[in-house]
């Protein structure tokens, strides 16, 4: 990582030095640049703290050598971009990497206890030490943020002078020097003490995390976005910020969207047309398309007119229909529906070219081996590619609860690309038996358990959202919770039986009125990637044995009877019979952050065994 352009060293001629002369501060994995340390997030490097810079002017340092373009037309269309870029991959020969800016600027010295902005300590160039004590400076442990995504320094001056009755507009006018020290009596906020040399009483940080703590000081959000260039003005914001620990997960949550590459987009033939799809979609006839292609490419068009017409027709099939204006959620559901259809129908390898990135075939084994298990239609996904894009990020609110208005943008100006990662691997797709599923969903006790999860989830989303009236509906239906929990127990079983680490597998759920399936696939492309081991688990005989073993294992938890009889568990009561000893997974493997799980819907409870969809597979 490198600091922003403003911190570049100057050459002897007075110009800007080459980017490779910028000082480097630590390293992160490429995938972390969209999942953990994406644009707008805070990253600790040694004893320093930085915010990852935005994408304004990113063409200067997201070079094609270090951050190549990748294409996934279906996802790019609903996100309103032309293509995606991999995060920069740096080594000793690279010219640049991820840009970062120092944040927070408020630091304290552990020797003299002074609390001031970093530059006011007069540190030597390239070092973060007190110019007087030569001790390593400590970045402020506290920052403030609002649900609109803005981020700012904690107002220490207002906090310590609040008893003096000084207004929000008089910050720093006492002329004193702030100091911060720890009493050492405990590890609580009460032991962190802030004082000012002007003589006001010393105060602790206790109470600074109250929801209205800053509102009581008369402070409003200043709309600052420190991850963007300094020339970008602050936004108007009427929200009240809240205090957060600098390392809190609430400071930054990514809004990720993903799509599988499926035909006719999965062989790469449409990639050269990425900048021109908007223009091609506006044309009315085949003749117009042919004329446009000839104008753009002359006689060397990489795609034939017939293929372009096929691609345009496939794109129109995913357009949401209806009287209402389609939202992003409508388009995203249409994207999932098309994936579900393709996973059901398959894509035979013998009929495809070597460039094909999606190979999905029926197993060769006897399908009757799955009779009576409640599962049907397994498909062996021998080759797949998933693109995960960083659309935006949120602060304080969970991405699922935030409206698009609460999502913070990655740049101040519109971009025609977004950061993304691509994963290549393999997987197993399966569906629930439709008749049995409908009969199970009609059981009142099943509907009641799902309703409890849906109510708890809705309550949590409303509590965390800036506007509770705009919260998206909870997806917690009986079949969704069933599929989600089934995916977790299968991943746990395959991690034991097939040798995959659970963190190397990932779920993808297809659950609504018309969909009742799940895909478990390799989430990494390294040694646990595409070697055929996971595909082999999808053969009917082996899958039937795996289901029975997984259900038997899920019927007992080391925390039982407390686990299976609990009325609510997890964050905000968004789980029922689920804990880390039975069905929870590494969060990288789960689409829903380990919530909306209920083991009882798989195996039943001692009092109500009929609520278990797979209860018939248990020994009696």
Coordinates of C-alpha atoms in Angstrom, one line a residue:
X1 CA 0.0 0.0 0.0
X2 CA 1.1 3.5 -0.7
X3 CA 0.0 7.0 0.5
X4 CA -2.0 9.3 -1.7
X5 CA -0.5 11.5 -4.4
X6 CA -0.3 14.5 -2.1
X7 CA 2.4 12.6 -0.1
X8 CA 4.7 11.8 -3.0
X9 CA 8.3 12.7 -2.7
X10 CA 9.7 15.4 -5.0
X11 CA 12.4 14.6 -7.5
X12 CA 15.5 16.8 -7.8
X13 CA 13.9 18.5 -10.8
X14 CA 10.9 19.5 -8.8
X15 CA 8.5 17.1 -10.4
X16 CA 6.7 14.2 -8.9
X17 CA 8.9 11.1 -8.3
X18 CA 7.9 7.8 -9.8
X19 CA 5.2 6.0 -8.0
X20 CA 7.6 3.1 -7.1
X21 CA 9.5 5.6 -4.8
X22 CA 6.4 6.0 -2.6
X23 CA 6.9 4.5 0.9
X24 CA 5.1 1.2 1.4
X25 CA 3.1 0.4 4.5
X26 CA 2.4 -3.3 4.9
X27 CA 0.5 -5.7 2.6
X28 CA -2.9 -7.4 2.3
X29 CA -4.1 -10.2 0.2
X30 CA -5.8 -9.3 -3.0
X31 CA -9.2 -10.7 -2.0
X32 CA -9.1 -8.6 1.2
X33 CA -9.1 -5.5 -0.9
X34 CA -12.9 -6.0 -1.4
X35 CA -13.9 -8.0 1.6
X36 CA -12.0 -6.6 4.6
X37 CA -9.8 -3.7 3.6
X38 CA -11.8 -2.1 0.8
X39 CA -12.2 1.5 -0.1
X40 CA -13.2 3.6 2.9
X41 CA -12.1 1.0 5.5
X42 CA -9.5 1.5 8.3
X43 CA -6.4 -0.6 8.3
X44 CA -3.8 -0.9 11.1
X45 CA -0.2 -1.3 10.0
X46 CA 2.2 -1.7 12.8
X47 CA 1.4 1.1 15.2
X48 CA -0.1 3.4 12.5
X49 CA -3.7 3.7 11.1
X50 CA -4.8 4.5 7.6
X51 CA -8.0 4.7 5.6
X52 CA -8.0 3.1 2.2
X53 CA -8.3 5.7 -0.5
X54 CA -11.2 6.0 -2.9
X55 CA -11.2 5.4 -6.6
X56 CA -11.0 9.0 -7.7
X57 CA -8.2 9.3 -10.1
X58 CA -7.7 5.6 -9.7
X59 CA -6.7 5.2 -13.3
X60 CA -3.3 6.7 -12.3
X61 CA -2.4 3.8 -10.0
X62 CA -4.9 1.0 -10.8
X63 CA -2.7 0.2 -13.8
X64 CA -3.6 -2.5 -16.3
X65 CA -0.5 -4.4 -15.3
X66 CA -1.3 -4.6 -11.6
X67 CA -5.1 -4.5 -11.7
X68 CA -6.3 -6.2 -15.0
X69 CA -9.8 -5.9 -16.2
X70 CA -12.3 -8.7 -15.8
X71 CA -15.7 -9.1 -17.4
X72 CA -19.0 -10.4 -16.2
X73 CA -21.7 -8.8 -18.3
X74 CA -24.7 -9.9 -16.2
X75 CA -23.4 -8.4 -13.0
X76 CA -21.9 -5.3 -14.7
X77 CA -25.3 -4.5 -16.2
X78 CA -27.2 -4.4 -13.0
X79 CA -24.4 -2.5 -11.3
X80 CA -24.3 0.1 -14.1
X81 CA -20.6 -0.4 -15.1
X82 CA -18.8 -1.7 -18.2
X83 CA -16.3 -4.0 -16.5
X84 CA -14.5 -4.8 -13.3
X85 CA -10.9 -4.6 -12.1
X86 CA -8.9 -6.9 -9.9
X87 CA -7.3 -5.0 -6.9
X88 CA -3.6 -4.2 -7.6
X89 CA -1.2 -7.0 -7.0
X90 CA 2.2 -5.6 -5.9
X91 CA 5.7 -7.0 -5.6
X92 CA 9.1 -5.5 -5.5
X93 CA 9.0 -4.7 -9.2
X94 CA 5.5 -3.1 -9.2
X95 CA 5.0 0.7 -9.5
X96 CA 2.2 1.1 -7.1
X97 CA -0.5 -0.6 -4.9
X98 CA -3.5 0.4 -2.9
X99 CA -3.4 4.0 -1.9
X100 CA -4.0 4.9 1.8
X101 CA -4.3 8.1 3.8
X102 CA -3.5 8.6 7.4
X103 CA -6.6 8.4 9.6
X104 CA -7.5 9.3 12.3
X105 CA -5.2 12.3 12.4
X106 CA -5.6 12.7 16.2
X107 CA -2.7 10.9 18.0
X108 CA -1.4 10.7 21.5
X109 CA 2.1 10.3 22.9
X110 CA 2.5 7.6 25.6
X111 CA 5.3 9.5 27.2
X112 CA 4.1 13.1 27.4
X113 CA 0.4 12.2 27.1
X114 CA -0.3 15.0 24.6
X115 CA -3.3 14.6 22.3
X116 CA -3.1 16.5 19.1
X117 CA -3.0 16.1 15.3
X118 CA -0.2 14.0 13.9
X119 CA 1.6 16.8 12.1
X120 CA 1.6 18.9 15.3
X121 CA 4.0 16.5 16.9
X122 CA 6.6 17.4 14.3
X123 CA 7.6 13.8 13.5
X124 CA 10.6 13.2 11.4
X125 CA 9.8 12.5 7.7
X126 CA 8.6 9.0 7.1
X127 CA 8.1 8.2 10.8
X128 CA 5.2 8.4 13.3
X129 CA 7.0 9.4 16.5
X130 CA 6.7 12.3 18.9
X131 CA 9.2 15.0 17.9
X132 CA 10.0 15.7 21.5
X133 CA 9.9 12.2 23.2
X134 CA 10.7 10.1 20.2
X135 CA 8.1 7.6 21.3
X136 CA 5.8 5.9 18.8
X137 CA 2.6 7.9 18.5
X138 CA -0.7 6.1 19.1
X139 CA -3.6 6.8 16.7
X140 CA -6.9 7.7 18.4
X141 CA -8.8 4.7 19.5
X142 CA -12.1 6.4 18.8
X143 CA -13.7 7.8 15.6
X144 CA -17.2 8.9 14.8
X145 CA -19.4 7.8 11.9
X146 CA -22.9 8.2 10.8
X147 CA -25.3 5.9 8.9
X148 CA -24.8 7.8 5.7
X149 CA -21.2 6.5 5.6
X150 CA -19.4 9.6 6.7
X151 CA -16.3 9.3 9.0
X152 CA -14.7 11.9 11.2
X153 CA -12.4 12.5 14.2
X154 CA -13.7 12.1 17.7
X155 CA -14.4 15.6 19.1
X156 CA -12.1 15.4 22.1
X157 CA -12.2 19.2 22.6
X158 CA -16.0 19.3 22.8
X159 CA -16.0 16.3 25.1
X160 CA -13.7 17.6 27.7
X161 CA -15.2 21.1 27.6
X162 CA -18.9 20.0 27.7
X163 CA -19.2 20.8 31.4
X164 CA -18.0 24.4 30.7
X165 CA -21.0 24.9 28.5
X166 CA -19.0 26.0 25.4
X167 CA -20.8 25.6 22.1
X168 CA -20.0 23.4 19.1
X169 CA -18.6 26.4 17.2
X170 CA -15.8 27.2 19.6
X171 CA -13.6 24.2 19.2
X172 CA -10.0 24.8 20.2
X173 CA -10.5 28.5 21.2
X174 CA -9.5 28.0 24.8
X175 CA -5.8 27.9 23.7
X176 CA -5.1 24.9 25.8
X177 CA -3.4 21.6 25.0
X178 CA -5.3 18.3 25.2
X179 CA -3.9 15.4 27.1
X180 CA -5.0 11.7 27.2
X181 CA -3.9 9.2 29.8
X182 CA -5.0 5.9 31.2
X183 CA -5.4 5.6 35.0
X184 CA -4.7 1.8 34.8
X185 CA -7.4 1.0 37.3
X186 CA -9.4 -1.0 34.8
X187 CA -9.8 -1.6 31.1
X188 CA -13.1 0.2 30.9
X189 CA -13.8 3.6 29.3
X190 CA -13.8 5.1 32.8
X191 CA -10.0 4.6 33.0
X192 CA -9.4 6.6 29.8
X193 CA -9.1 10.3 30.9
X194 CA -9.0 13.4 28.8
X195 CA -7.9 16.8 30.1
X196 CA -7.1 20.3 28.8
X197 CA -4.4 22.6 30.1
X198 CA -6.9 25.5 30.2
X199 CA -8.1 24.2 33.5
X200 CA -11.4 22.5 32.9
X201 CA -11.9 19.3 35.0
X202 CA -10.5 16.1 33.7
X203 CA -13.2 13.8 32.2
X204 CA -13.3 10.1 31.3
X205 CA -14.5 8.6 28.0
X206 CA -17.4 6.8 29.9
X207 CA -20.7 7.5 28.2
X208 CA -19.1 8.5 24.8
X209 CA -20.7 5.5 23.1
X210 CA -24.2 6.4 24.0
X211 CA -26.4 6.8 20.9
X212 CA -27.2 10.4 21.8
X213 CA -23.8 11.3 23.4
X214 CA -22.7 13.6 20.5
X215 CA -26.2 14.9 20.0
X216 CA -26.3 16.1 23.6
X217 CA -23.1 18.1 22.7
X218 CA -25.0 19.9 19.9
X219 CA -22.9 18.2 17.3
X220 CA -24.0 17.1 13.8
X221 CA -22.3 15.1 11.2
X222 CA -19.9 17.3 9.1
X223 CA -20.3 15.0 6.1
X224 CA -16.5 14.4 5.8
X225 CA -15.2 11.6 3.6
X226 CA -11.5 11.2 4.4
X227 CA -11.0 8.3 2.0
X228 CA -11.6 10.7 -1.0
X229 CA -9.2 13.3 -2.4
X230 CA -8.8 16.4 -0.3
X231 CA -10.4 18.5 -3.0
X232 CA -13.7 16.7 -2.7
X233 CA -16.0 18.9 -0.6
X234 CA -17.9 17.5 2.4
X235 CA -21.5 16.5 1.9
X236 CA -24.5 18.0 3.7
X237 CA -25.7 15.6 6.4
X238 CA -28.4 16.1 9.0
X239 CA -27.6 12.9 10.9
X240 CA -26.0 12.6 14.4
X241 CA -22.8 10.6 14.3
X242 CA -22.0 8.0 16.9
X243 CA -18.7 7.0 18.6
X244 CA -17.0 3.8 17.5
X245 CA -13.8 1.9 18.3
X246 CA -11.4 2.4 15.4
X247 CA -11.2 -1.4 14.9
X248 CA -14.9 -2.1 15.2
X249 CA -16.6 -4.0 12.4
X250 CA -19.4 -1.4 12.4
X251 CA -16.9 1.2 11.0
X252 CA -16.9 -0.6 7.6
X253 CA -19.1 -3.2 6.0
X254 CA -18.8 -4.1 2.3
X255 CA -21.8 -4.2 0.0
X256 CA -20.8 -7.2 -2.2
X257 CA -22.7 -8.5 -5.2
X258 CA -21.8 -11.6 -7.1
X259 CA -22.8 -13.6 -10.2
X260 CA -21.9 -16.9 -11.8
X261 CA -20.7 -16.8 -15.3
X262 CA -23.3 -18.8 -17.3
X263 CA -24.0 -19.3 -21.0
X264 CA -24.1 -17.4 -23.3
X265 CA -21.7 -15.1 -21.4
X266 CA -19.3 -17.7 -20.0
X267 CA -17.0 -18.3 -22.9
X268 CA -15.5 -14.8 -23.0
X269 CA -16.6 -14.1 -26.6
X270 CA -18.7 -11.0 -25.5
X271 CA -15.8 -9.4 -23.5
X272 CA -14.5 -7.2 -26.4
X273 CA -18.0 -5.6 -26.7
X274 CA -18.2 -4.5 -23.0
X275 CA -17.9 -0.8 -23.7
X276 CA -20.6 -0.9 -26.4
X277 CA -23.5 -2.8 -24.8
X278 CA -25.4 0.3 -23.9
X279 CA -25.3 1.4 -27.5
X280 CA -26.2 -2.0 -28.9
X281 CA -29.2 -2.4 -26.6
X282 CA -30.8 0.8 -28.1
X283 CA -30.8 -0.6 -31.6
X284 CA -34.1 -2.0 -33.0
X285 CA -33.1 -4.4 -35.7
X286 CA -30.5 -6.9 -36.8
X287 CA -29.5 -4.6 -39.7
X288 CA -28.8 -1.8 -37.2
X289 CA -26.7 -4.1 -35.1
X290 CA -24.7 -5.2 -38.1
X291 CA -24.1 -1.6 -39.2
X292 CA -23.0 -0.6 -35.7
X293 CA -20.6 -3.5 -35.4
X294 CA -19.1 -2.7 -38.8
X295 CA -18.6 0.9 -37.7
X296 CA -17.0 -0.1 -34.5
X297 CA -14.8 -3.0 -35.7
X298 CA -14.7 -2.8 -39.5
X299 CA -14.3 -6.2 -41.1
X300 CA -12.6 -7.7 -38.0
X301 CA -15.4 -7.9 -35.5
X302 CA -14.6 -10.5 -32.8
X303 CA -18.2 -11.6 -32.6
X304 CA -20.6 -12.4 -35.4
X305 CA -23.9 -10.6 -35.8
X306 CA -25.9 -13.8 -35.0
X307 CA -24.0 -14.2 -31.7
X308 CA -24.6 -10.6 -30.8
X309 CA -28.3 -11.0 -31.4
X310 CA -28.3 -14.1 -29.2
X311 CA -26.5 -12.2 -26.4
X312 CA -29.0 -9.3 -26.6
X313 CA -31.9 -11.7 -26.5
X314 CA -30.5 -13.4 -23.4
X315 CA -30.0 -10.1 -21.7
X316 CA -33.6 -9.0 -22.4
X317 CA -34.8 -12.3 -20.7
X318 CA -33.3 -11.1 -17.4
X319 CA -35.0 -7.7 -17.6
X320 CA -37.6 -7.5 -14.8
X321 CA -41.2 -7.2 -16.1
X322 CA -44.2 -5.6 -14.5
X323 CA -46.0 -2.3 -14.0
X324 CA -43.7 -1.0 -11.3
X325 CA -40.3 0.5 -12.1
X326 CA -37.8 -2.4 -11.5
X327 CA -35.4 -1.8 -8.6
X328 CA -31.9 -3.1 -8.2
X329 CA -33.3 -6.0 -6.0
X330 CA -35.6 -7.0 -8.9
X331 CA -32.7 -7.2 -11.3
X332 CA -30.6 -9.1 -8.8
X333 CA -33.4 -11.7 -8.2
X334 CA -33.7 -12.1 -12.0
X335 CA -30.0 -12.7 -12.1
X336 CA -30.4 -15.5 -9.5
X337 CA -33.4 -17.0 -11.3
X338 CA -31.4 -17.4 -14.5
X339 CA -28.6 -19.1 -12.7
X340 CA -31.0 -21.5 -11.1
X341 CA -32.5 -22.4 -14.5
X342 CA -29.0 -23.0 -15.9
X343 CA -27.9 -25.1 -13.0
X344 CA -31.0 -27.2 -13.4
X345 CA -30.6 -27.6 -17.2
X346 CA -26.9 -28.1 -17.2
X347 CA -24.2 -27.3 -19.8
X348 CA -22.6 -30.4 -21.3
X349 CA -18.8 -30.3 -21.5
X350 CA -18.7 -32.3 -24.8
X351 CA -20.7 -29.6 -26.6
X352 CA -18.6 -26.7 -25.4
X353 CA -15.2 -25.1 -26.3
X354 CA -12.2 -25.1 -24.1
X355 CA -12.8 -21.4 -23.2
X356 CA -16.2 -22.3 -21.6
X357 CA -16.2 -21.3 -17.9
X358 CA -19.4 -23.1 -16.9
X359 CA -19.6 -26.9 -17.2
X360 CA -22.6 -28.5 -15.4
X361 CA -23.6 -32.2 -16.0
X362 CA -25.9 -34.8 -14.6
X363 CA -24.2 -37.5 -12.6
X364 CA -23.7 -40.9 -14.1
X365 CA -24.9 -42.8 -11.0
X366 CA -28.4 -44.2 -10.4
X367 CA -30.7 -41.3 -9.4
X368 CA -33.0 -43.7 -7.5
X369 CA -30.4 -43.8 -4.7
X370 CA -31.8 -40.5 -3.5
X371 CA -35.4 -41.7 -3.3
X372 CA -36.8 -41.1 0.1
X373 CA -34.1 -38.6 1.1
X374 CA -36.1 -35.5 0.1
X375 CA -33.4 -34.3 -2.3
X376 CA -33.4 -34.6 -6.0
X377 CA -31.8 -33.4 -9.2
X378 CA -28.1 -33.2 -8.2
X379 CA -25.9 -31.6 -10.8
X380 CA -22.1 -31.8 -11.0
X381 CA -20.7 -28.3 -11.7
X382 CA -17.3 -29.3 -13.0
X383 CA -16.2 -25.8 -13.9
X384 CA -17.5 -22.5 -12.7
X385 CA -16.5 -18.9 -12.3
X386 CA -17.9 -16.4 -9.8
X387 CA -17.3 -12.7 -9.9
X388 CA -17.7 -10.8 -6.6
X389 CA -17.8 -7.0 -6.9
X390 CA -17.6 -4.3 -4.2
X391 CA -20.6 -2.1 -5.0
X392 CA -20.3 0.3 -2.0
X393 CA -20.0 0.1 1.8
X394 CA -22.0 1.0 4.9
X395 CA -21.2 2.2 8.3
X396 CA -23.1 1.4 11.5
X397 CA -25.9 -0.4 9.4
X398 CA -25.7 -3.9 8.1
X399 CA -25.6 -4.1 4.3
X400 CA -28.8 -6.1 4.3
X401 CA -30.7 -3.5 6.2
X402 CA -29.3 -0.4 4.5
X403 CA -31.1 1.2 1.6
X404 CA -29.1 2.3 -1.5
X405 CA -29.3 5.9 -0.2
X406 CA -27.3 4.8 2.9
X407 CA -24.6 3.1 0.9
X408 CA -21.4 5.2 0.7
X409 CA -19.9 5.5 -2.8
X410 CA -16.3 4.4 -3.6
X411 CA -15.6 7.6 -5.5
X412 CA -17.0 11.2 -5.7
X413 CA -17.6 10.9 -9.4
X414 CA -19.3 8.1 -11.4
X415 CA -17.1 5.2 -12.6
X416 CA -17.5 2.8 -15.4
X417 CA -15.9 0.0 -13.4
X418 CA -15.8 -1.5 -9.9
X419 CA -13.3 -3.5 -7.9
X420 CA -14.0 -7.2 -8.0
X421 CA -12.5 -10.7 -7.5
X422 CA -13.0 -13.8 -9.6
X423 CA -13.1 -17.3 -8.2
X424 CA -12.8 -20.4 -10.3
X425 CA -13.7 -23.8 -9.0
X426 CA -16.3 -26.5 -8.9
X427 CA -19.4 -27.4 -7.0
X428 CA -22.5 -29.6 -6.4
X429 CA -26.0 -28.3 -7.0
X430 CA -29.1 -30.0 -5.6
X431 CA -32.8 -29.4 -5.2
X432 CA -35.4 -30.3 -2.6
X433 CA -38.2 -32.6 -3.7
X434 CA -41.1 -30.3 -4.6
X435 CA -44.0 -32.4 -3.4
X436 CA -42.4 -33.2 -0.1
X437 CA -41.3 -29.6 0.4
X438 CA -44.8 -28.2 -0.1
X439 CA -46.2 -30.8 2.4
X440 CA -43.6 -29.9 4.9
X441 CA -44.1 -26.1 4.5
X442 CA -47.8 -26.6 5.3
X443 CA -47.1 -27.9 8.8
X444 CA -48.1 -25.1 11.3
X445 CA -45.2 -25.6 13.6
X446 CA -42.7 -25.2 10.7
X447 CA -44.3 -21.9 9.7
X448 CA -44.3 -20.7 13.3
X449 CA -40.5 -21.3 13.7
X450 CA -39.8 -19.5 10.5
X451 CA -42.1 -16.6 11.6
X452 CA -40.1 -16.2 14.8
X453 CA -36.9 -15.9 12.9
X454 CA -38.4 -13.5 10.4
X455 CA -39.7 -11.3 13.2
X456 CA -36.4 -11.3 15.0
X457 CA -34.5 -10.5 11.8
X458 CA -36.9 -7.7 10.9
X459 CA -36.6 -6.2 14.4
X460 CA -32.7 -6.3 14.1
X461 CA -32.8 -4.7 10.7
X462 CA -35.1 -1.9 11.8
X463 CA -32.9 -1.2 14.9
X464 CA -29.8 -0.9 12.8
X465 CA -31.3 1.0 9.8
X466 CA -31.2 4.8 9.5
X467 CA -34.9 4.8 8.3
X468 CA -36.7 1.7 9.8
X469 CA -39.6 2.2 7.3
X470 CA -37.3 1.5 4.3
X471 CA -35.9 -1.8 5.5
X472 CA -35.9 -4.6 3.0
X473 CA -38.1 -7.6 3.8
X474 CA -36.5 -10.4 5.7
X475 CA -35.8 -13.5 3.4
X476 CA -36.5 -15.9 6.3
X477 CA -39.1 -18.3 4.8
X478 CA -39.3 -22.0 5.9
X479 CA -37.6 -23.2 2.7
X480 CA -34.9 -20.5 2.9
X481 CA -34.0 -21.4 6.5
X482 CA -34.1 -25.1 5.6
X483 CA -31.8 -24.7 2.6
X484 CA -29.5 -22.5 4.5
X485 CA -29.1 -24.9 7.4
X486 CA -28.8 -27.9 5.0
X487 CA -25.9 -26.1 3.1
X488 CA -24.1 -25.6 6.4
X489 CA -24.4 -29.2 7.5
X490 CA -23.3 -30.4 4.0
X491 CA -20.2 -28.1 4.1
X492 CA -19.4 -29.4 7.6
X493 CA -19.8 -33.0 6.4
X494 CA -17.7 -32.6 3.3
X495 CA -15.0 -30.9 5.3
X496 CA -14.7 -34.1 7.3
X497 CA -15.4 -36.7 4.6
X498 CA -13.7 -35.1 1.5
X499 CA -10.9 -33.3 3.2
X500 CA -11.9 -29.8 2.3
X501 CA -11.4 -27.1 5.0
X502 CA -14.8 -25.5 5.7
X503 CA -13.4 -22.1 4.9
X504 CA -12.6 -23.3 1.3
X505 CA -16.3 -24.1 0.6
X506 CA -19.1 -21.6 0.1
X507 CA -22.9 -21.7 -0.2
X508 CA -25.1 -20.1 -2.8
X509 CA -28.9 -20.3 -2.0
X510 CA -31.8 -20.3 -4.4
X511 CA -34.9 -19.9 -2.4
X512 CA -38.2 -18.2 -3.3
X513 CA -41.6 -19.2 -4.7
X514 CA -40.1 -20.8 -7.8
X515 CA -36.6 -21.9 -6.5
X516 CA -35.7 -24.6 -4.0
X517 CA -32.0 -25.4 -4.5
X518 CA -28.5 -24.8 -3.3
X519 CA -25.0 -24.8 -4.7
X520 CA -22.0 -25.7 -2.6
X521 CA -18.8 -24.8 -4.4
X522 CA -15.1 -24.2 -3.8
X523 CA -14.6 -20.6 -2.7
X524 CA -10.8 -20.5 -3.4
X525 CA -8.7 -21.3 -6.4
X526 CA -5.6 -22.5 -4.7
X527 CA -4.8 -26.1 -3.5
X528 CA -8.4 -26.6 -2.4
X529 CA -9.8 -25.3 -5.7
X530 CA -10.8 -27.3 -8.8
X531 CA -9.3 -30.8 -8.5
X532 CA -12.5 -32.8 -8.9
X533 CA -12.8 -33.8 -5.2
X534 CA -16.0 -31.8 -4.6
X535 CA -17.7 -32.8 -7.8
X536 CA -17.3 -36.5 -6.8
X537 CA -19.4 -35.9 -3.8
X538 CA -22.4 -35.2 -6.0
X539 CA -22.8 -38.8 -7.4
X540 CA -26.3 -40.0 -6.1
X541 CA -25.0 -43.0 -4.0
X542 CA -22.3 -40.9 -2.3
X543 CA -24.7 -37.9 -1.9
X544 CA -27.3 -40.1 -0.2
X545 CA -24.8 -41.4 2.2
X546 CA -23.5 -37.9 2.9
X547 CA -27.1 -36.7 3.6
X548 CA -27.8 -39.5 6.1
X549 CA -24.5 -38.9 7.8
X550 CA -24.9 -35.1 7.9
X551 CA -28.5 -35.4 9.3
X552 CA -27.4 -37.9 12.0
X553 CA -24.6 -35.6 13.0
X554 CA -26.9 -32.6 13.1
X555 CA -29.4 -34.5 15.3
X556 CA -27.1 -34.1 18.2
X557 CA -25.1 -31.1 19.4
X558 CA -22.6 -31.1 22.3
X559 CA -24.6 -28.1 23.7
X560 CA -27.9 -30.1 23.7
X561 CA -30.5 -30.0 25.2
X562 CA -29.9 -26.2 25.5
X563 CA -29.2 -25.7 21.8
X564 CA -32.2 -27.6 20.4
X565 CA -34.6 -26.2 22.9
X566 CA -33.5 -22.6 22.8
X567 CA -36.2 -20.0 22.1
X568 CA -33.7 -17.6 20.4
X569 CA -29.9 -17.6 19.8
X570 CA -27.4 -15.6 17.7
X571 CA -27.4 -11.9 17.2
X572 CA -30.7 -10.4 18.0
X573 CA -32.3 -13.8 18.3
X574 CA -31.9 -14.4 14.5
X575 CA -31.1 -18.1 15.0
X576 CA -33.0 -20.9 16.8
X577 CA -31.3 -24.3 17.2
X578 CA -27.9 -23.3 15.9
X579 CA -24.5 -22.7 17.6
X580 CA -20.8 -23.0 16.9
X581 CA -20.8 -26.5 18.1
X582 CA -23.2 -27.8 15.4
X583 CA -24.1 -25.8 12.2
X584 CA -22.2 -22.5 12.2
X585 CA -19.5 -22.0 9.6
X586 CA -16.6 -19.5 9.0
X587 CA -18.3 -16.4 7.9
X588 CA -16.5 -16.4 4.5
X589 CA -18.5 -19.5 3.7
X590 CA -21.9 -18.1 4.5
X591 CA -24.1 -15.8 2.5
X592 CA -26.0 -14.5 5.6
X593 CA -23.3 -14.1 8.2
X594 CA -24.4 -17.1 10.2
X595 CA -27.9 -16.0 10.9
X596 CA -31.3 -17.5 9.9
X597 CA -30.3 -21.0 10.9
X598 CA -32.4 -23.6 12.6
X599 CA -31.2 -27.2 13.0
X600 CA -34.7 -28.3 14.2
X601 CA -36.1 -27.7 10.7
X602 CA -33.7 -30.5 9.5
X603 CA -34.1 -33.0 12.3
X604 CA -37.1 -31.9 14.4
X605 CA -37.3 -31.5 18.2
X606 CA -38.1 -34.1 20.8
X607 CA -41.5 -32.6 21.2
X608 CA -42.2 -32.0 17.5
X609 CA -40.2 -34.4 15.3
X610 CA -42.5 -33.6 12.4
X611 CA -40.9 -30.2 11.9
X612 CA -37.7 -31.9 10.7
X613 CA -37.7 -32.2 6.9
X614 CA -35.1 -35.0 7.1
X615 CA -36.5 -36.6 10.3
X616 CA -37.3 -39.8 8.3
X617 CA -33.6 -40.3 7.7
X618 CA -32.9 -40.6 11.4
X619 CA -32.8 -44.0 13.1
X620 CA -35.8 -44.7 15.2

